[in-house]
CSV table of C-alpha atoms and ligand atoms in Angstrom, one decimal:
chain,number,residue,atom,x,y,z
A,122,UNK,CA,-65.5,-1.3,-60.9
A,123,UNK,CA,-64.8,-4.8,-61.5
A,124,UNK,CA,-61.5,-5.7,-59.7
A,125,UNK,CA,-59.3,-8.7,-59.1
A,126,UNK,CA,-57.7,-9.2,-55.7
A,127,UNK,CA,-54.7,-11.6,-55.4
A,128,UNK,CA,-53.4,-12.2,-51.9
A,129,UNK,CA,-56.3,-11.9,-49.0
A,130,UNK,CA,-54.0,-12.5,-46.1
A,131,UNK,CA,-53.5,-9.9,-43.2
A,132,UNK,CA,-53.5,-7.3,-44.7
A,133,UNK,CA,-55.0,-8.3,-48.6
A,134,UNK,CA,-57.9,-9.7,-46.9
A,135,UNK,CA,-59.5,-6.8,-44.9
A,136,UNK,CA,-58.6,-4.3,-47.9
A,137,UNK,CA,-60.8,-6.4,-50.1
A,138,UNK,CA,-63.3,-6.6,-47.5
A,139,UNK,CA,-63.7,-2.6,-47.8
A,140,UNK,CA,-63.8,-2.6,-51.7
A,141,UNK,CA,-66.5,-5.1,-51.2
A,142,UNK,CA,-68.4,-2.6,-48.8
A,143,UNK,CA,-68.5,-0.1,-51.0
A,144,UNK,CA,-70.1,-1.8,-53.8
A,145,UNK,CA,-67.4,-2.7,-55.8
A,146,UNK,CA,-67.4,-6.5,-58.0
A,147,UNK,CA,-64.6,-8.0,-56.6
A,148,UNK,CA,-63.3,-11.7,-57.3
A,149,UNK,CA,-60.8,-12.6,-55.1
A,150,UNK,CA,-57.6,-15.6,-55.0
A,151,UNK,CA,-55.1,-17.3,-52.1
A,152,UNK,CA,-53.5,-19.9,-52.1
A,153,UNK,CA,-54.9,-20.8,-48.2
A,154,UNK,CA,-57.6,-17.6,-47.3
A,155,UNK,CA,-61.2,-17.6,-48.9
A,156,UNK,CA,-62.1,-14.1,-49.9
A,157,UNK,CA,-64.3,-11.9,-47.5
A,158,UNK,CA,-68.0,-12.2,-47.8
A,159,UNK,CA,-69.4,-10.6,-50.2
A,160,UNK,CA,-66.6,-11.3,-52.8
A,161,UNK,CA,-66.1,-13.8,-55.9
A,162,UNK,CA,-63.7,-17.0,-55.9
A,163,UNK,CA,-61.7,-17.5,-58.3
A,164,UNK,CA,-59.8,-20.9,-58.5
A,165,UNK,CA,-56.2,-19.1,-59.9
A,166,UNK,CA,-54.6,-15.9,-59.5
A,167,UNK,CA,-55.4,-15.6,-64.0
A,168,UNK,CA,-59.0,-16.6,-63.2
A,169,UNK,CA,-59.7,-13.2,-60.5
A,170,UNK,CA,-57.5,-11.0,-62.9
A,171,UNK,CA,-59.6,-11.8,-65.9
A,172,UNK,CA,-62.2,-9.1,-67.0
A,173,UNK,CA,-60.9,-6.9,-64.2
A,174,UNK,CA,-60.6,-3.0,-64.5
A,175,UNK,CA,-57.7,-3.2,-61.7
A,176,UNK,CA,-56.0,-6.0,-60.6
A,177,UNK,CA,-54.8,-5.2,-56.9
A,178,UNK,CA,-51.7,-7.7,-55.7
A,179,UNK,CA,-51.1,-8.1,-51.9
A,180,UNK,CA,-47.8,-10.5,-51.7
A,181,UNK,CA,-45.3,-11.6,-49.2
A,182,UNK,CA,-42.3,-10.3,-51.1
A,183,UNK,CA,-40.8,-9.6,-55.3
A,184,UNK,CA,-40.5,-13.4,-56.2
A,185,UNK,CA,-44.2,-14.1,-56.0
A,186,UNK,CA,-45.0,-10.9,-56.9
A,187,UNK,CA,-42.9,-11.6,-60.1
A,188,UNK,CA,-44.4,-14.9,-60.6
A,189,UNK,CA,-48.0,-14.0,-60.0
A,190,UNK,CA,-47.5,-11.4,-62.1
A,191,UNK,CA,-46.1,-13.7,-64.6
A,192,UNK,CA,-49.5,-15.6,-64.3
A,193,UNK,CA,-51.7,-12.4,-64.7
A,194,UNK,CA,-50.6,-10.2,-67.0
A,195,UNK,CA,-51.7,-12.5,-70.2
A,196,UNK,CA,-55.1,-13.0,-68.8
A,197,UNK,CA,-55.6,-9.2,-68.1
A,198,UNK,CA,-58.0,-6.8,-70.0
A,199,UNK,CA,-56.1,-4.2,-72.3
A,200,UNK,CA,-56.0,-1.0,-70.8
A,201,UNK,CA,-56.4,-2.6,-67.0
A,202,UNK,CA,-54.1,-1.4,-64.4
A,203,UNK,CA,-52.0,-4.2,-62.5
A,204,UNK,CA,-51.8,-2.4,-58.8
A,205,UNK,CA,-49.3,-3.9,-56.6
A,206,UNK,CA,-49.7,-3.0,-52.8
A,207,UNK,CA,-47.4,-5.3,-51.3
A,208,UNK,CA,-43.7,-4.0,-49.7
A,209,UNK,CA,-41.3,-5.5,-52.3
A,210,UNK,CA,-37.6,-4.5,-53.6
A,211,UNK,CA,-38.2,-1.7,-56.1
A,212,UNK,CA,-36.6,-3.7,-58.9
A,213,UNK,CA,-39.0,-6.4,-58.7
A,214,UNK,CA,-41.3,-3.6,-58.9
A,215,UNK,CA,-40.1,-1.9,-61.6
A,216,UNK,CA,-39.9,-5.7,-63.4
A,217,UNK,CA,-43.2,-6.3,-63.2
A,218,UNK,CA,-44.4,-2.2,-64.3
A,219,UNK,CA,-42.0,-3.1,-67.6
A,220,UNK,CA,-44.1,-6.2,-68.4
A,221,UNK,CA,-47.4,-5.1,-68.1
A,222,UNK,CA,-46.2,-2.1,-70.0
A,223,UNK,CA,-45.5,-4.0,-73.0
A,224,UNK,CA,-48.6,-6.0,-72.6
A,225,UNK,CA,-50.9,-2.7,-73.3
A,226,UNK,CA,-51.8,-2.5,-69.4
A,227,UNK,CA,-51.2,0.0,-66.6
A,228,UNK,CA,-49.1,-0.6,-63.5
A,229,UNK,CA,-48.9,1.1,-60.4
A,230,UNK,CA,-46.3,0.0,-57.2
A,231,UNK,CA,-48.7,1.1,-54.5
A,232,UNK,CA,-47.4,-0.1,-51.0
A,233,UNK,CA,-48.6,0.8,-47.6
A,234,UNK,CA,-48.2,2.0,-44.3
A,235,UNK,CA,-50.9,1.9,-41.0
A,236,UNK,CA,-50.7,-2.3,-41.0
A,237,UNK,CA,-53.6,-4.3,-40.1
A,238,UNK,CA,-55.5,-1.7,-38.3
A,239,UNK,CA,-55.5,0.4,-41.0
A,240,UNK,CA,-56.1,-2.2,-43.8
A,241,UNK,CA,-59.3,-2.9,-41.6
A,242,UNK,CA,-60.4,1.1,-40.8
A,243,UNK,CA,-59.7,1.8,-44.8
A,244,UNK,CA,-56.9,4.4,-43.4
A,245,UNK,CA,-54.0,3.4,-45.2
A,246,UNK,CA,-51.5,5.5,-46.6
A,247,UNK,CA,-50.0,4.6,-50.3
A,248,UNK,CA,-47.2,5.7,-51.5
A,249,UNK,CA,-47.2,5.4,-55.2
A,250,UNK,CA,-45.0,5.1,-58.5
A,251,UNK,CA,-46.5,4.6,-62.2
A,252,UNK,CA,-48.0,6.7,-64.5
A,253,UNK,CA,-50.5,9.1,-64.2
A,254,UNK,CA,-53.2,7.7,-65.9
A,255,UNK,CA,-52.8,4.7,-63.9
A,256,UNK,CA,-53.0,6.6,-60.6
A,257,UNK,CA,-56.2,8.5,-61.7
A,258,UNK,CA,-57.9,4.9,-62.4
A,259,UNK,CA,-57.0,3.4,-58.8
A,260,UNK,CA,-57.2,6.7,-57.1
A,261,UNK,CA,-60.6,6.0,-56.0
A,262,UNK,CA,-60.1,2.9,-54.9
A,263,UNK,CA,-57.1,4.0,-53.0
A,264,UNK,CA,-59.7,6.5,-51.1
A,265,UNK,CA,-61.6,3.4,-50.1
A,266,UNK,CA,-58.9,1.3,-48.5
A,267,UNK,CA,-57.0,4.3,-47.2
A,268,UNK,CA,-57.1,8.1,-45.7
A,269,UNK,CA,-54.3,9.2,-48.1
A,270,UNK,CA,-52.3,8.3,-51.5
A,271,UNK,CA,-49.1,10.1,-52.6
A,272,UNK,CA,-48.5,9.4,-56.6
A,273,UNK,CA,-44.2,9.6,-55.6
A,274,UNK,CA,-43.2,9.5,-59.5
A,275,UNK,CA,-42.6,6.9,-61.9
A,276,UNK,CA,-42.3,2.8,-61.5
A,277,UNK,CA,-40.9,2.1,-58.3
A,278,UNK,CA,-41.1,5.5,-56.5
A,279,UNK,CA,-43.9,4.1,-54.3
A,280,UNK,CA,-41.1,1.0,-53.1
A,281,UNK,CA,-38.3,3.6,-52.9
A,282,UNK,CA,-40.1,6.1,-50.7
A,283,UNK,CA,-41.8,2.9,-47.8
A,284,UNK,CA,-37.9,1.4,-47.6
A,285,UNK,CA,-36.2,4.7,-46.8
A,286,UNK,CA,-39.1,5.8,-44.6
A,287,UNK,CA,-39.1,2.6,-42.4
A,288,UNK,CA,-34.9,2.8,-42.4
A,289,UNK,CA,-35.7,5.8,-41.0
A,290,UNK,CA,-38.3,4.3,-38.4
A,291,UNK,CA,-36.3,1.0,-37.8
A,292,UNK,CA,-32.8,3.6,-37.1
A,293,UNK,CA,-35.0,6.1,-34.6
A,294,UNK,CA,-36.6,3.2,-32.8
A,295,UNK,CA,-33.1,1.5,-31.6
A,296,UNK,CA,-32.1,5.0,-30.9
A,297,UNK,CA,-34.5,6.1,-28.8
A,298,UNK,CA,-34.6,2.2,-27.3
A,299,UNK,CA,-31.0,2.7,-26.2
A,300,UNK,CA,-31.5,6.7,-24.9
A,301,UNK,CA,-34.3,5.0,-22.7
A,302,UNK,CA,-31.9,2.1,-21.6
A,303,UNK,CA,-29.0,4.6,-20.8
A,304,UNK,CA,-31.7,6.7,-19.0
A,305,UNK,CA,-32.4,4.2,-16.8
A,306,UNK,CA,-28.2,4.1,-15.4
A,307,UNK,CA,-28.1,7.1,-15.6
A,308,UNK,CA,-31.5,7.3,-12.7
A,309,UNK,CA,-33.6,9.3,-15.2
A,310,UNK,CA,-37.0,8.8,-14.8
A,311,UNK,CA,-39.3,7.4,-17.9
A,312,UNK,CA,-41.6,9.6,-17.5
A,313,UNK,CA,-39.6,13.0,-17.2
A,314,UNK,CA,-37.4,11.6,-20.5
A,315,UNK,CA,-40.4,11.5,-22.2
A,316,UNK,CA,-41.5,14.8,-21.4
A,317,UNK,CA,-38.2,16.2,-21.9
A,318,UNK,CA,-37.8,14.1,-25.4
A,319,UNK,CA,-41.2,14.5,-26.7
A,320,UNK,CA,-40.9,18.4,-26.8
A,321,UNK,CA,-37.1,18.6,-27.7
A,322,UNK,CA,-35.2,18.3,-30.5
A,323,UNK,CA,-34.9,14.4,-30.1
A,324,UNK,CA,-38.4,14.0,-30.7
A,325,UNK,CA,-40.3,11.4,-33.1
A,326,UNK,CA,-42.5,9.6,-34.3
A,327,UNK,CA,-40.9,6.4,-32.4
A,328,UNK,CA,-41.2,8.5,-29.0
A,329,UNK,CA,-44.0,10.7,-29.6
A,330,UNK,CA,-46.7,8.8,-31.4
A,331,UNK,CA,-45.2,4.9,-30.3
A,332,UNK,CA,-43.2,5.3,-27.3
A,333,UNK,CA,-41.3,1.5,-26.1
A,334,UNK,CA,-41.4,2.2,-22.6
A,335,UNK,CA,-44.5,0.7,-20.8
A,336,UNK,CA,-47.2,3.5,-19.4
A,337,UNK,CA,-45.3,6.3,-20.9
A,338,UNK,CA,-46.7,7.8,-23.5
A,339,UNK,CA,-49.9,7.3,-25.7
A,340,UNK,CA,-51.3,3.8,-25.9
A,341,UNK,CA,-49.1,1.5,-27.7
A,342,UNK,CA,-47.6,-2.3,-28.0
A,343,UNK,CA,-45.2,-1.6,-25.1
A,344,UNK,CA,-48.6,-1.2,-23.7
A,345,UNK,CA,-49.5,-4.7,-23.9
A,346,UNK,CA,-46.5,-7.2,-23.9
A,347,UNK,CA,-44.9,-5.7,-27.2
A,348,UNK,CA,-47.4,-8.0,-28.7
A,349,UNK,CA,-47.4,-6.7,-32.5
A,350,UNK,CA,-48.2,-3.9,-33.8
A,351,UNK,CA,-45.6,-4.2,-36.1
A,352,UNK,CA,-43.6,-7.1,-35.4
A,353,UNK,CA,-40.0,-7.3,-35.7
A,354,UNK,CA,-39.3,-9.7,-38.4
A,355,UNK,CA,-41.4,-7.6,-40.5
A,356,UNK,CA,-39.5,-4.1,-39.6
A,357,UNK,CA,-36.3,-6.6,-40.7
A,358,UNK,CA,-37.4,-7.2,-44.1
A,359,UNK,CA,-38.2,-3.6,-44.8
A,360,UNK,CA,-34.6,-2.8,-43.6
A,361,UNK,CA,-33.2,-5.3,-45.6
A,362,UNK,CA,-34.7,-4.1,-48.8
A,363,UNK,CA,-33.6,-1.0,-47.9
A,364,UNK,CA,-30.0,-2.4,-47.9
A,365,UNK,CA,-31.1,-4.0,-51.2
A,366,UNK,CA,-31.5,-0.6,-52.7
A,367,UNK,CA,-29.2,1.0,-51.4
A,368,UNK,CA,-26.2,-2.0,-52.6
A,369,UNK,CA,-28.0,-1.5,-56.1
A,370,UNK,CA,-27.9,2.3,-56.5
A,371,UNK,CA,-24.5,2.4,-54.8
A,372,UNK,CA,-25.6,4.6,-51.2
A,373,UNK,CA,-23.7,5.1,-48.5
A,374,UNK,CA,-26.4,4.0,-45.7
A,375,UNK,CA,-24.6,2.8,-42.6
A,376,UNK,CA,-27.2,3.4,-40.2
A,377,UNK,CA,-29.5,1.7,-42.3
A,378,UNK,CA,-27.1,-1.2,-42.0
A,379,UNK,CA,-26.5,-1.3,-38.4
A,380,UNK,CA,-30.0,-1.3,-37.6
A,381,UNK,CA,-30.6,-4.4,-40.3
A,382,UNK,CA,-27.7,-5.9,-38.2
A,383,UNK,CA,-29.3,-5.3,-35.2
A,384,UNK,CA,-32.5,-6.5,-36.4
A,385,UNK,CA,-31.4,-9.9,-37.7
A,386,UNK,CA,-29.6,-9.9,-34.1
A,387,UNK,CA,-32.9,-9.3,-32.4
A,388,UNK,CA,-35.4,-11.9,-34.5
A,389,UNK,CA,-32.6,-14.9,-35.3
A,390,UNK,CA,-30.9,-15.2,-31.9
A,391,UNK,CA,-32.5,-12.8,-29.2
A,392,UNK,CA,-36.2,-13.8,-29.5
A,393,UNK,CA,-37.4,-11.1,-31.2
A,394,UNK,CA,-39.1,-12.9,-33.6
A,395,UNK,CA,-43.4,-12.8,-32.8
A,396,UNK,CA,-42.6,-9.6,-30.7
A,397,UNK,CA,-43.0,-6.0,-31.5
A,398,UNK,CA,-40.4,-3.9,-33.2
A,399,UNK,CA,-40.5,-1.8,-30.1
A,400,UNK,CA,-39.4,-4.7,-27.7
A,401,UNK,CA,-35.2,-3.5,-28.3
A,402,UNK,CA,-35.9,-1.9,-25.4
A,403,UNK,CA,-36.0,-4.7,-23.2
A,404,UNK,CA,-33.3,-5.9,-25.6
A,405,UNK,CA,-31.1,-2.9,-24.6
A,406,UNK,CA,-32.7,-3.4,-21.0
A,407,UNK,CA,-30.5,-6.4,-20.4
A,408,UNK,CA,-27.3,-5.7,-22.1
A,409,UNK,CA,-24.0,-3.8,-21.1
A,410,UNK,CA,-21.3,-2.2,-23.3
A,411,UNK,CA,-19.2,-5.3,-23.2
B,764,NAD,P1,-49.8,-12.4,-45.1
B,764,NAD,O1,-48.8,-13.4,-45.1
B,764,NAD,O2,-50.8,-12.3,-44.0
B,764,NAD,O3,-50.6,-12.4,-46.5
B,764,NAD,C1,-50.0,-12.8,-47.7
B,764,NAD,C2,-51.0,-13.7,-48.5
B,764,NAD,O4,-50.5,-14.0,-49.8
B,764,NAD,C3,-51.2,-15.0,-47.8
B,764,NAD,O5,-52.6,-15.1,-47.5
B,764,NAD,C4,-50.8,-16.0,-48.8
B,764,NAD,O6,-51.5,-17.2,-48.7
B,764,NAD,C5,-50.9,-15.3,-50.1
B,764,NAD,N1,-50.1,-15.8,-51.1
B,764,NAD,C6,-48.8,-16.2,-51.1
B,764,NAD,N2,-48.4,-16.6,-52.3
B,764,NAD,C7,-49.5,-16.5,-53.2
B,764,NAD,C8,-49.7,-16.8,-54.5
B,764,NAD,N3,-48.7,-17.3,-55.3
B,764,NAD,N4,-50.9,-16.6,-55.0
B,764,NAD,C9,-52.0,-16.1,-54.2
B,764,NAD,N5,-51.8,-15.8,-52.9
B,764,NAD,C10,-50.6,-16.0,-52.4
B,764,NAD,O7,-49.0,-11.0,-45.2
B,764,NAD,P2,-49.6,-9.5,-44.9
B,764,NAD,O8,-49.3,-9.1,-43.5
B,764,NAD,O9,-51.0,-9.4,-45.5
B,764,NAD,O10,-48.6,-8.6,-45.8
B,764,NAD,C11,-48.8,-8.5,-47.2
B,764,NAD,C12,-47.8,-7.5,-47.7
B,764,NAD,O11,-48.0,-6.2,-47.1
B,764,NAD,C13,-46.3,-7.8,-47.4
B,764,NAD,O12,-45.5,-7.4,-48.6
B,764,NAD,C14,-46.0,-6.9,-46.2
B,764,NAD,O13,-44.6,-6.6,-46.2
B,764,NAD,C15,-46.8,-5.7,-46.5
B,764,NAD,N6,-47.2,-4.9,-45.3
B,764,NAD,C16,-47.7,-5.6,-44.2
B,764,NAD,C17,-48.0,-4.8,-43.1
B,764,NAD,C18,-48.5,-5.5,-41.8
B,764,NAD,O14,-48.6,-4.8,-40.8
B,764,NAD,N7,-48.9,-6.8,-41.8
B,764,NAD,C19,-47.9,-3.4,-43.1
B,764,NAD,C20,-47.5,-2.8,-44.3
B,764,NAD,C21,-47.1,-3.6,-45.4
């Protein structure tokens, strides 16, 4: 397949890599990275898109998504699919599926989870809104880059479904980062909470799989300073969409809100910022009630 891949930076950069592997034509643009080996440059975002089967995006965030999109979709193929992968608010999303609608092409939101490791092992999971049609043309591309894809629904289903599953993560992670912190006055042991936790109803994926307290647990960025993983600032975005969404479509979310709260707290005025999204426990570590 002959694809165009915009945005070849953490993430963008290793997915086009494995597209390349597996003997796909792929021309690639950034405004700062050179494509992986193996791959075309083009000289603007309309240039990689042109001829293209798929055009794949992999953005920061909805404004340049928006206005790459606003480059790309005139100098698209009819019948191509634009496939957004980046984590963007689902009405940007839904902005861009609206345009290349009525320009005769395809559109898929398509964002991840499983972060740079993933991007690089091609085990990514996508969640995914758009039409069918479009989702049977990527789908195979999708199994490249990734160990999973879930077609969610229509335009913007694949955006709804990442925000409200990390609120979710971003809300369990402070929780069990302030059960570990009141463990510790209370004189429970790490170890024994996690054993007790990890098999009882207060289990997940933030203890199980991820744990924030150093040596307990599998192998994870407490592990190793709470260097990311999955930094902080980056868990604060995705909670901020969330509040985003749920401000647009009028839902009550207020633990979604206190953990965005806590979050800005933790990366704009307690160092957070560069550190895992874990590292609240330390956070909660040094703090009393008052
Ligand atoms: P990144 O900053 O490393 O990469 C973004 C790239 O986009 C950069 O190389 C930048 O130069 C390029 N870019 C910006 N504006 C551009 C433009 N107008 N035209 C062409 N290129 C442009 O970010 P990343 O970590 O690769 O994340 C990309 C997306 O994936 C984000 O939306 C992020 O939220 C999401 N995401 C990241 C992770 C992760 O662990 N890093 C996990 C899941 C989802």
């Amino acid at each position: 397949m002959k694809i165009g891949f915009i945005g070849l930076g953490n993430m963008g950069g290793p997915m086009a890599a494995n597209l390349v592997k597996a003997g796909h034509e792929v021309t690639g643009f950034d405004l700062v990275t050179a494509p992986p080996e193996g791959a075309a440059r083009a000289a603007s975002a309309a240039e990689a898109a042109k001829g293209a089967d798929v055009v794949i995006t992999m953005l920061p965030n909805g404004a340049i998504l928006q206005a790459v999109a606003a480059e790309v979709i005139p100098a698209m193929k009819s019948g191509a699919v634009l496939c957004d992968c980046s984590t963007v608010d689902v009405e940007s999303a839904r902005a861009v599926a609206e345009k290349a609608a009525s320009a005769g092409l395809g559109a898929l939101d398509a964002p991840v989870s499983g972060g740079i490791g993933g991007a690089a092992a091609g085990t990514l999971t996508f969640m995914v809104g758009g039409a069918d049609a479009a989702f049977a043309t990527v789908k195979p591309l999708f199994d490249i880059m990734g160990q999973k894809a879930v077609h969610c629904g229509d335009a913007g289903a694949g955006q709804a479904a990442k925000i409200c599953n990390n609120m979710i993560l971003g809300v369990t992670m402070i929780a069990t980062c302030e059960a570990f912190a009141l463990a510790d006055k209370l004189g429970l042991d790490r170890q024994k909470m996690f054993d007790v936790v990890s098999t009882s109803s207060g289990y997940s994926w933030s203890m199980n799989a991820y744990c924030p307290a150093p040596g307990v647990g599998p192998q994870s960025p407490s592990d190793n300073g709470y260097k990311p993983g999955f930094a902080a600032e980056l868990m604060l975005k995705d909670l901020r969409l969330s509040q985003q969404a749920a401000e647009a479509a009028d839902a009550d979310t207020p633990m979604g809100q206190l953990a965005a709260e806590l979050y800005t707290r933790f990366v704009e005025h307690e160092n957070g910022k560069g550190m895992d999204f874990s590292a609240m426990l330390p956070r909660f570590e040094q703090r009393s009630r008052g």
